[in-house]
mmCIF file of C-alpha atoms in Angstrom:
data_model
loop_
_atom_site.group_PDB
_atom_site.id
_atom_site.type_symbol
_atom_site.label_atom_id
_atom_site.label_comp_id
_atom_site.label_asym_id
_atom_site.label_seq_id
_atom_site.Cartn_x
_atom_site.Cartn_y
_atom_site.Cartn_z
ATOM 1 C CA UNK A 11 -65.611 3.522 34.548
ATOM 2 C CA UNK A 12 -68.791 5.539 34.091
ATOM 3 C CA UNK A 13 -70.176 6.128 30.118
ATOM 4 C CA UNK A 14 -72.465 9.364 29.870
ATOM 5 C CA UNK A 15 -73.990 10.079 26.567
ATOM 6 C CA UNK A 16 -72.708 14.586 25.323
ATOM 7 C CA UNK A 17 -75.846 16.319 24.086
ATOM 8 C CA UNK A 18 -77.441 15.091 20.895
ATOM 9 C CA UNK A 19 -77.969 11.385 22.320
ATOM 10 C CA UNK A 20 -81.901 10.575 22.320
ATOM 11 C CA UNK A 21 -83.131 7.654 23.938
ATOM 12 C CA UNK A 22 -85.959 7.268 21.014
ATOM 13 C CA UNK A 23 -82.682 7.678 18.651
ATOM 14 C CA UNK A 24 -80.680 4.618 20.466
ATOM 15 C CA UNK A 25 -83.963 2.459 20.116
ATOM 16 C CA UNK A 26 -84.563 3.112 16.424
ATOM 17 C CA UNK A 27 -80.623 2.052 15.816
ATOM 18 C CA UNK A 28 -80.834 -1.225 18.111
ATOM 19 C CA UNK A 29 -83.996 -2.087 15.768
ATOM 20 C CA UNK A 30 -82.402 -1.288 12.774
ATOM 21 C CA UNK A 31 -79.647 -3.650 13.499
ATOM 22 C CA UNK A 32 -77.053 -1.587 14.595
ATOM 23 C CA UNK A 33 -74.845 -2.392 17.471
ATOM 24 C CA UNK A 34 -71.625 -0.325 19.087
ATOM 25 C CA UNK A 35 -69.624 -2.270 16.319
ATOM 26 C CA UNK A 36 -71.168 0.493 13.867
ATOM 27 C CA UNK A 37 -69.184 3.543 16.267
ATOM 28 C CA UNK A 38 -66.311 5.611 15.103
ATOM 29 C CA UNK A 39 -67.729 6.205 11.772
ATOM 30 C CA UNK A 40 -69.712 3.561 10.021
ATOM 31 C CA UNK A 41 -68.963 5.368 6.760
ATOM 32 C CA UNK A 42 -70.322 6.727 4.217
ATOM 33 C CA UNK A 43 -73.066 4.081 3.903
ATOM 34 C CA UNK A 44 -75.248 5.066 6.985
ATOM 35 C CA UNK A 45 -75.364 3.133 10.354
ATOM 36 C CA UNK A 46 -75.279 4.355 13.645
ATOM 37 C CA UNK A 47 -71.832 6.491 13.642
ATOM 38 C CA UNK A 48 -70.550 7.141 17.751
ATOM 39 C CA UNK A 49 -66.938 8.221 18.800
ATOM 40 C CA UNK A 50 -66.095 7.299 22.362
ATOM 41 C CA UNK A 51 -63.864 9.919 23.657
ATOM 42 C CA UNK A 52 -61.798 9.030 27.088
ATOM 43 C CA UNK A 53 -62.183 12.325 29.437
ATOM 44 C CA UNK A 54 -59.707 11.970 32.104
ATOM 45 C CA UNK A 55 -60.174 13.901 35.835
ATOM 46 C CA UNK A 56 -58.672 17.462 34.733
ATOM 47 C CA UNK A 57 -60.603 20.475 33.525
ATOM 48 C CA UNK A 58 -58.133 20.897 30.764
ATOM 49 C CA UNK A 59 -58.875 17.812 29.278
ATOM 50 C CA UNK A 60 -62.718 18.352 29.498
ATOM 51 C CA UNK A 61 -62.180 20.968 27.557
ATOM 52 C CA UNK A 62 -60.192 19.672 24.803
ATOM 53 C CA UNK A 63 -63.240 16.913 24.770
ATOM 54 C CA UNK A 64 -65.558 19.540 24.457
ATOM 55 C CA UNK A 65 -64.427 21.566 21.482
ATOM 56 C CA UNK A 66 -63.800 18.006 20.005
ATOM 57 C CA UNK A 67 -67.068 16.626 20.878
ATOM 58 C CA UNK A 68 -68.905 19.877 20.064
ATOM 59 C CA UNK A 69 -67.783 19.769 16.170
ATOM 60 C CA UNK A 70 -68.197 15.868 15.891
ATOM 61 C CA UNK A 71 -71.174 16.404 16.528
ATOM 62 C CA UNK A 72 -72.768 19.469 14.570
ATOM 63 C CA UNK A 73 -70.258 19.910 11.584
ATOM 64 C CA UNK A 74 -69.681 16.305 11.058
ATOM 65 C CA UNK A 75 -72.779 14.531 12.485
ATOM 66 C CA UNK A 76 -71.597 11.797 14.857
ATOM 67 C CA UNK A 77 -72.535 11.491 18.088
ATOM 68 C CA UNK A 78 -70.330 11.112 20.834
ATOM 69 C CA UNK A 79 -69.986 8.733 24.559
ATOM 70 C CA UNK A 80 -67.189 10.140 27.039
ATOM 71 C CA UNK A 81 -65.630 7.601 29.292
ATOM 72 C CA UNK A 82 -64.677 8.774 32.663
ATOM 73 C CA UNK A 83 -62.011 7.235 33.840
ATOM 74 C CA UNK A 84 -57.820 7.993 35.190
ATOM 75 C CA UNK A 85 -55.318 7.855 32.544
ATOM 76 C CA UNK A 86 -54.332 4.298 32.660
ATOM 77 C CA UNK A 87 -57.386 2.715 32.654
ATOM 78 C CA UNK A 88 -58.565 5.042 29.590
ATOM 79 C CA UNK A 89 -55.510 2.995 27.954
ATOM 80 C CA UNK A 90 -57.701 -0.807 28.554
ATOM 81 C CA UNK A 91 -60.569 0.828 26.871
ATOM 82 C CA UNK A 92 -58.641 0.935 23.613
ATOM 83 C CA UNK A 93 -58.409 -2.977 24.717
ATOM 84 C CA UNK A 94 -61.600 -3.584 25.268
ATOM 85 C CA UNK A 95 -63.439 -1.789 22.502
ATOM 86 C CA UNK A 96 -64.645 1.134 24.657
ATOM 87 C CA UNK A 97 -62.315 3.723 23.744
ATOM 88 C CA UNK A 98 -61.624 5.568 20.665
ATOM 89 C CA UNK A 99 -59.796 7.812 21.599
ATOM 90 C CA UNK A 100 -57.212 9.835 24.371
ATOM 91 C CA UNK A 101 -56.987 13.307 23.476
ATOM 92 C CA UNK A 102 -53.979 14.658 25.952
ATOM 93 C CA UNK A 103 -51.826 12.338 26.724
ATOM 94 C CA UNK A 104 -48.800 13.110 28.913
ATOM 95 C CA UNK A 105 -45.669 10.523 27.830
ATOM 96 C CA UNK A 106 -46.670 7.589 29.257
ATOM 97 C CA UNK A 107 -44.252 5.747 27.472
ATOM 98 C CA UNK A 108 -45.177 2.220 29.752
ATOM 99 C CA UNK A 109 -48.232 2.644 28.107
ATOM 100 C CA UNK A 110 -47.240 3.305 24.895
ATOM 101 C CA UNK A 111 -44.699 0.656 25.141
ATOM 102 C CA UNK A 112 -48.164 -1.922 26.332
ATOM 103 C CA UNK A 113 -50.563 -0.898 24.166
ATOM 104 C CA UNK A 114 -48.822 0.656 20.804
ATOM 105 C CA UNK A 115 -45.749 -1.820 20.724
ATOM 106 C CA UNK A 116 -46.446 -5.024 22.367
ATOM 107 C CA UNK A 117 -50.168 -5.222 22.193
ATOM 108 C CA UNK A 118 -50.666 -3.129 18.775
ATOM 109 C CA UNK A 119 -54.209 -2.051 19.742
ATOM 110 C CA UNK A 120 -53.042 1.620 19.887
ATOM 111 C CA UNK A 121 -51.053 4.271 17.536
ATOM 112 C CA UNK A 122 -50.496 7.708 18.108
ATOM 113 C CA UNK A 123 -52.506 10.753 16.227
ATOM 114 C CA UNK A 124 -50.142 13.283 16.709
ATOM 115 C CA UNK A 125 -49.493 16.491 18.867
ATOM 116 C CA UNK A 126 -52.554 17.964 19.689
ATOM 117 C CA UNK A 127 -50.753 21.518 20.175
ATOM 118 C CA UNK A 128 -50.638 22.070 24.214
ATOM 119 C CA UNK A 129 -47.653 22.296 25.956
ATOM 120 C CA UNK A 130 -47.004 20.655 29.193
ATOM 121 C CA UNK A 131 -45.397 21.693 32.222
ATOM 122 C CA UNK A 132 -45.280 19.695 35.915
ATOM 123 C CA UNK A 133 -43.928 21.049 39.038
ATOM 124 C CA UNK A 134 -43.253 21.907 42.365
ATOM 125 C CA UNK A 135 -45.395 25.306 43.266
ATOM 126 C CA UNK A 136 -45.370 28.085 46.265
ATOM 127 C CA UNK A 137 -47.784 30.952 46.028
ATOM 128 C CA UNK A 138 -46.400 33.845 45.092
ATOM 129 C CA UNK A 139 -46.325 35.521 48.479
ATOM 130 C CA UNK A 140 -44.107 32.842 49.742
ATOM 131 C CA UNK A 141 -41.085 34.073 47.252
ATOM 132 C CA UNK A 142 -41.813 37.530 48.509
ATOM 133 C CA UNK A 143 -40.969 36.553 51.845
ATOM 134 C CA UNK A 144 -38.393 33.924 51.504
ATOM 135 C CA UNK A 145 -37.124 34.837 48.551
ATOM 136 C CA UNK A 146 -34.115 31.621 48.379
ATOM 137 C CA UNK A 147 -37.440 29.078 48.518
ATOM 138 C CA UNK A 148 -37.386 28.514 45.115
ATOM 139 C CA UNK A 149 -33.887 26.335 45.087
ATOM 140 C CA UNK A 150 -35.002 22.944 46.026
ATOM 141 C CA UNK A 151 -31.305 23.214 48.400
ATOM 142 C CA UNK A 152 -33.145 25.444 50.422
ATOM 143 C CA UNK A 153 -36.160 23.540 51.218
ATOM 144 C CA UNK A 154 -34.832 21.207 54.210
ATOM 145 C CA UNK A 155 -34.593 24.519 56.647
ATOM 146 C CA UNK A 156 -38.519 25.816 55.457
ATOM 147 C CA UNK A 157 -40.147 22.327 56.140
ATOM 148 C CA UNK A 158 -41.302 23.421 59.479
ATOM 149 C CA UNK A 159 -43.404 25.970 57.748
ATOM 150 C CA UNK A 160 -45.548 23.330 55.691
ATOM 151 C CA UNK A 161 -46.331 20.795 58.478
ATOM 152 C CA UNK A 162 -49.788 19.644 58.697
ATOM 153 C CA UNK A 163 -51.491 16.996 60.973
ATOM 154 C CA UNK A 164 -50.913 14.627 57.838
ATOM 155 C CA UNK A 165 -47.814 15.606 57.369
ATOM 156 C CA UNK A 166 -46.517 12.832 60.660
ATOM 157 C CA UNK A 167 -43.589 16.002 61.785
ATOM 158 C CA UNK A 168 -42.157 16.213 57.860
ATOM 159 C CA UNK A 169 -42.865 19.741 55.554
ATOM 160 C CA UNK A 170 -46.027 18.180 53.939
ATOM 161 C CA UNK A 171 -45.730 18.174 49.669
ATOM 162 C CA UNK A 172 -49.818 18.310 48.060
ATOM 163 C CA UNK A 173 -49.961 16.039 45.260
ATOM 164 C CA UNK A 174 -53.247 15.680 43.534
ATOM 165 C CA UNK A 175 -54.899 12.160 42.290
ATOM 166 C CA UNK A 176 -52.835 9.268 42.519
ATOM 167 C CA UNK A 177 -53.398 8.596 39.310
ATOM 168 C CA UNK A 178 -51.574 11.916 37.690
ATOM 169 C CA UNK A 179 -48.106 11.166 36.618
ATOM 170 C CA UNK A 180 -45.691 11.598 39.676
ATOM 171 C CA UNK A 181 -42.677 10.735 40.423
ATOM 172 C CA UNK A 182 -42.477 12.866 44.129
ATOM 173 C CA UNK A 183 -42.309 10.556 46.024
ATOM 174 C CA UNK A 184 -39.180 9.483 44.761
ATOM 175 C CA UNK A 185 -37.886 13.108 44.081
ATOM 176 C CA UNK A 186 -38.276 13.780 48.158
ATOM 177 C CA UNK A 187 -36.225 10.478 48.757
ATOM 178 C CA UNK A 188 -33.491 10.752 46.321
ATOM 179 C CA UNK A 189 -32.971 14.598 47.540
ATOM 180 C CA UNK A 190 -33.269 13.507 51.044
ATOM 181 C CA UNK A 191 -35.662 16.242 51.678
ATOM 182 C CA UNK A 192 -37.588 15.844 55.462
ATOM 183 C CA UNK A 193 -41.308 16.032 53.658
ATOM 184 C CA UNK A 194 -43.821 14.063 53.163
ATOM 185 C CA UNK A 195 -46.534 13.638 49.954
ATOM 186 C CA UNK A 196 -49.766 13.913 51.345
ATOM 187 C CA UNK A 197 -52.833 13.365 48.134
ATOM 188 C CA UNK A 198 -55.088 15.993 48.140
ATOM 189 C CA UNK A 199 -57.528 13.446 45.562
ATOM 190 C CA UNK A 200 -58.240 15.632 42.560
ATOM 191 C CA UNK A 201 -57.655 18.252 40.692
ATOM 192 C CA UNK A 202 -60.298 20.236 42.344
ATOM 193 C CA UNK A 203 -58.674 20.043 45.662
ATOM 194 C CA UNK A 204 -55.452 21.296 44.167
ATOM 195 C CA UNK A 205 -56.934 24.375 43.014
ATOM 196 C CA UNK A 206 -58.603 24.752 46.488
ATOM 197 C CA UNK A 207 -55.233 24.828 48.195
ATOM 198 C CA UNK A 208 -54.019 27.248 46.174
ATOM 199 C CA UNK A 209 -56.490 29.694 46.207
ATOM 200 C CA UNK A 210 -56.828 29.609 49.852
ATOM 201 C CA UNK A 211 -53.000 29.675 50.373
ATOM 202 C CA UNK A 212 -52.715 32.700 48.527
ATOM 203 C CA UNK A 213 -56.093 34.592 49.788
ATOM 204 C CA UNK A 214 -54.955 33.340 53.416
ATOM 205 C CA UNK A 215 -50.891 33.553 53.066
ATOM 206 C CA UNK A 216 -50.544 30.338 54.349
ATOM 207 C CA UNK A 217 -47.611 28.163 53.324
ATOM 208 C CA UNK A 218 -48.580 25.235 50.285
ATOM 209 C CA UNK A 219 -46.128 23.214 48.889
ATOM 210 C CA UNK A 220 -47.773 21.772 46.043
ATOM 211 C CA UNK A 221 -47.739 19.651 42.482
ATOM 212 C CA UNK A 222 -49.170 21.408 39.588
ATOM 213 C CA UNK A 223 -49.081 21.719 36.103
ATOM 214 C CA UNK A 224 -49.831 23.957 32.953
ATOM 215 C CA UNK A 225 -51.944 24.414 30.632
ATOM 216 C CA UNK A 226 -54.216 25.701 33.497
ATOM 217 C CA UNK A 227 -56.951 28.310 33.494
ATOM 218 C CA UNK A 228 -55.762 29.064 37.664
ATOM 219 C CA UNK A 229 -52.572 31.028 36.375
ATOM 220 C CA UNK A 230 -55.221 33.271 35.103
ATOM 221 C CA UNK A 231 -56.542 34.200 38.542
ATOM 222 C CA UNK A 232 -53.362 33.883 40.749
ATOM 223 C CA UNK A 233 -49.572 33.600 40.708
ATOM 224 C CA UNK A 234 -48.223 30.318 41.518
ATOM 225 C CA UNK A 235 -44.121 30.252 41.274
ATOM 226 C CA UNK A 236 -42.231 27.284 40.145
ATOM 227 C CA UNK A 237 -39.194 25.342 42.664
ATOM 228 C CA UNK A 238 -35.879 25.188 40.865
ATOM 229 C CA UNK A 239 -35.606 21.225 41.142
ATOM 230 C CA UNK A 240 -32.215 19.505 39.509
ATOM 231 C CA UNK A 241 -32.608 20.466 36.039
ATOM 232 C CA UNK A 242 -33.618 17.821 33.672
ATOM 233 C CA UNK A 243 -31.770 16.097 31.053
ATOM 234 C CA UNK A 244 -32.720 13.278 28.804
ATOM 235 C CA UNK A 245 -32.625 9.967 30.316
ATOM 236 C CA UNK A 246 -32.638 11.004 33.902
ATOM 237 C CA UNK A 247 -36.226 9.703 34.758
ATOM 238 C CA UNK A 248 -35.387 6.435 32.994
ATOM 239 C CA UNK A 249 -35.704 4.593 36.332
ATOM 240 C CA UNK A 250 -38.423 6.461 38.864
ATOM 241 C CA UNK A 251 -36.463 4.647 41.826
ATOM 242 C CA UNK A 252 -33.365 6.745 41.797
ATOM 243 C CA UNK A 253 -35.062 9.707 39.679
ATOM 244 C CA UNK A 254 -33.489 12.733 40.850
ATOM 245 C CA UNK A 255 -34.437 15.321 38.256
ATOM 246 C CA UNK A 256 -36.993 17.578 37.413
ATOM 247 C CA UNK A 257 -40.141 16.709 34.928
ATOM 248 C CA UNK A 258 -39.369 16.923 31.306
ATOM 249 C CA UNK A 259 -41.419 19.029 29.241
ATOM 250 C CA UNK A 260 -44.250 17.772 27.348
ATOM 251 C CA UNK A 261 -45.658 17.713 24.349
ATOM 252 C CA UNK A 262 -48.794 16.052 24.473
ATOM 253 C CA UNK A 263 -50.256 13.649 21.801
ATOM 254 C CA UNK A 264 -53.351 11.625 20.949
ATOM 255 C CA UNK A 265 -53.846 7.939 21.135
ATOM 256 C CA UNK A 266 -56.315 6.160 19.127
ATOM 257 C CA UNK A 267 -57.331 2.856 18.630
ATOM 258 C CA UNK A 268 -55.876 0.743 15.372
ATOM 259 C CA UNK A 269 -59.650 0.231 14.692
ATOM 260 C CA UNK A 270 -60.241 3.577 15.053
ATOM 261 C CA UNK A 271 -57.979 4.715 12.979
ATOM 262 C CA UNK A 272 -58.993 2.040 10.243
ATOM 263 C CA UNK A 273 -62.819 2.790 10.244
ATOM 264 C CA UNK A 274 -63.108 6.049 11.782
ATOM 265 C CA UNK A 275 -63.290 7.869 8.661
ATOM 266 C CA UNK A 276 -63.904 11.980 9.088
ATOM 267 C CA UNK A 277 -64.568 11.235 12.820
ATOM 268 C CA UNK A 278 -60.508 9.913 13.038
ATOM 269 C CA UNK A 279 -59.264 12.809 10.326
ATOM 270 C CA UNK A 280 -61.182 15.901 12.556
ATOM 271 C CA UNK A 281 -59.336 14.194 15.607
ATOM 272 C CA UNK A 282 -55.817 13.667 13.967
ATOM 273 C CA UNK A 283 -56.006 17.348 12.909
ATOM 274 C CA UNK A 284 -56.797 18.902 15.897
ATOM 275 C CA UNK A 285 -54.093 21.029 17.288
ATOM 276 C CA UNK A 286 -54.614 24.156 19.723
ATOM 277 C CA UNK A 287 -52.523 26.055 22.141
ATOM 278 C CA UNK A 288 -52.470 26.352 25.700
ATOM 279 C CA UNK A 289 -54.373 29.716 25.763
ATOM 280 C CA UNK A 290 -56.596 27.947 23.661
ATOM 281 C CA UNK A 291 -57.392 25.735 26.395
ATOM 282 C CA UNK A 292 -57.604 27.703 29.217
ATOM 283 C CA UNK A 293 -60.042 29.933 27.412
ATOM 284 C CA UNK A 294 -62.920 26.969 27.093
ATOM 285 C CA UNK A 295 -61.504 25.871 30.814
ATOM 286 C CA UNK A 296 -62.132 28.716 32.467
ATOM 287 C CA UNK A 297 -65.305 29.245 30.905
ATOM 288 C CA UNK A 298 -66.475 25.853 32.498
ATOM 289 C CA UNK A 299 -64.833 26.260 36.116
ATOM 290 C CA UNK A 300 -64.967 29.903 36.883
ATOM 291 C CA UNK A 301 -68.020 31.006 34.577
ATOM 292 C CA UNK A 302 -69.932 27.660 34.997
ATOM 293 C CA UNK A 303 -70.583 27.481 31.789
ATOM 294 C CA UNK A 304 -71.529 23.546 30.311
ATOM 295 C CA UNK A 305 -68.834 21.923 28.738
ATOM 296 C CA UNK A 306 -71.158 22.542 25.340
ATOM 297 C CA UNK A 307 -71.930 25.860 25.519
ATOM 298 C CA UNK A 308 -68.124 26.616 26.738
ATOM 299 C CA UNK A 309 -67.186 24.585 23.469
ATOM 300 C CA UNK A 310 -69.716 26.497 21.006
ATOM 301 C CA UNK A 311 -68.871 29.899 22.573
ATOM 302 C CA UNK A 312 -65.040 28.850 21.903
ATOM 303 C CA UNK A 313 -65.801 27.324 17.622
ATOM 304 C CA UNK A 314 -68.127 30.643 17.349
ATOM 305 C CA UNK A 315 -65.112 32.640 18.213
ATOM 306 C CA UNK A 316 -62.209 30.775 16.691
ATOM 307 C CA UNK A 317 -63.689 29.153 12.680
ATOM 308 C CA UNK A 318 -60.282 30.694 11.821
ATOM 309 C CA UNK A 319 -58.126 28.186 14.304
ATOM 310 C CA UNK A 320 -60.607 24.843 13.693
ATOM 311 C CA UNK A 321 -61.949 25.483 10.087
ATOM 312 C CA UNK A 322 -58.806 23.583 9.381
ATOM 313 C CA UNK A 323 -59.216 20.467 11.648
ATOM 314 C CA UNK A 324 -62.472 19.626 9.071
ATOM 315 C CA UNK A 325 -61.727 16.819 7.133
ATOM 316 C CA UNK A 326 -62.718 17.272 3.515
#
């Protein structure tokens, strides 16, 4: 887990607070009395995320004065920080109801904040060209008699499937068994390599079977088309062994800490409000992937343009 201070953090600024007494006991908003206030956000390895940290971090920190630590790290291990004191707060979370059930129920360091607004999709994905020319490739029935067309020198003779980081929630492994389809997952590592594949399977028209999700800046660029999997109804991915049904949709919430949400004061209220849309997103992501843009300037360009969207999300 690797801690990197956003913009605003001065080393003189740290030293004057560790003289003054003040210790990362005084984070999440010391109140009204002064101290050192600090929200730790969790940023987790997707560029949508970064940029709901961003927009978050960027009016923390210059319409409410805190400062703010991220804390890199995958999805479940964001979930010890709340744990361990080194996490305030998870801004997209996608179900996780293990976690919920750990952390919220049984170990009551947690609570939920709310929706934050984006709407979340996983799936199977062909490029667009692939539908053009097999145009029955989107019924998961037909994918037994294409798998020659996706074998790779990972892929041990099977159609090879690209998942992304191990850590993203999955369940295609099991999907591939339970359907008996002849492929094989193969983990591309990150999100980054995801994108990658698809962009070069659709400038090259070479075959990609692939996991992806919305919201995503990439639909922006290029067409990605969704497999048909067994539609899903509620309670069929109650047991990931025999799961044989596609992902539900998401709506994707906060998690806090139960301290956070005691002591964090405007810093907790701005974060509870917060609520965007999937364009909304994708706007301050693509600014940061395709224009290169730092996550804070991506973040100020989006609050310049949108006071009418976050003006709201200000506690009083």
């Amino acid at each position: 887990m690797r801690i990197r201070l956003l913009a605003g953090v001065l080393t003189l600024a740290l030293a004057m607070t560790a003289c003054s007494g003040g210790s990362s006991d005084d984070a999440a908003g010391a109140g009204a009395g002064g101290g050192t206030k600090t929200v730790r956000l969790a940023i987790n390895p997707w560029i949508g995320y970064e940029a709901s940290a961003a927009v978050v971090a960027y009016l923390l920190e210059h319409e409410l004065g805190y400062k703010v630590e991220t804390v890199e790290s995958g999805e479940a291990d964001s979930w010890k920080g709340f744990e361990k004191g080194t996490v305030d707060a998870v801004l997209e979370n996608w179900s996780h109801p293990e976690l919920k059930k750990e952390y919220i129920d049984d170990k009551k360091v947690a609570i939920t904040a709310g929706e934050d607004g984006n709407k979340g999709v996983i799936g199977w994905y062909v490029p667009e060209w692939m539908v053009q020319k097999y145009p029955d490739i989107t019924d998961w029935h037909n994918l037994p008699k294409y798998k020659d067309l996706f074998k790779t020198d990972k892929s041990e003779g099977l159609g090879q499937f690209l998942a992304g980081d191990k850590s993203f929630v999955t369940n295609d492994e099991a999907l591939i068994k339970n359907l008996n389809l002849p492929y094989k997952v193969v983990y591309s590592g990150s999100e980054d390599a995801l994108i990658a594949a698809a962009r070069k399977a659709t400038e090259n028209e070479t075959p990609l079977l692939m996991y992806f999700y919305e919201p995503q800046w990439l639909f922006n660029q290029l067409k990605l088309v969704k497999i048909n999997l067994p539609p899903y109804a509620i309670g069929c991915d109650s047991d990931v062994k025999t799961i044989k049904c596609d992902y539900p949709p998401y709506l994707l919430d906060k998690i806090v800490s139960v301290k956070f949400a005691k002591t964090g004061g405007r810093a907790y209220e701005l974060i509870k409000n917060f609520v965007w849309t999937n364009d909304d997103q994708n706007a301050v992501a693509y600014d940061m992937a395709v224009n290169k843009m730092s996550a804070e300037n991506a973040a100020r360009k989006w609050v310049e343009a949108n006071k009418i969207v976050w003006q709201d999300w200000i506690p009083a």
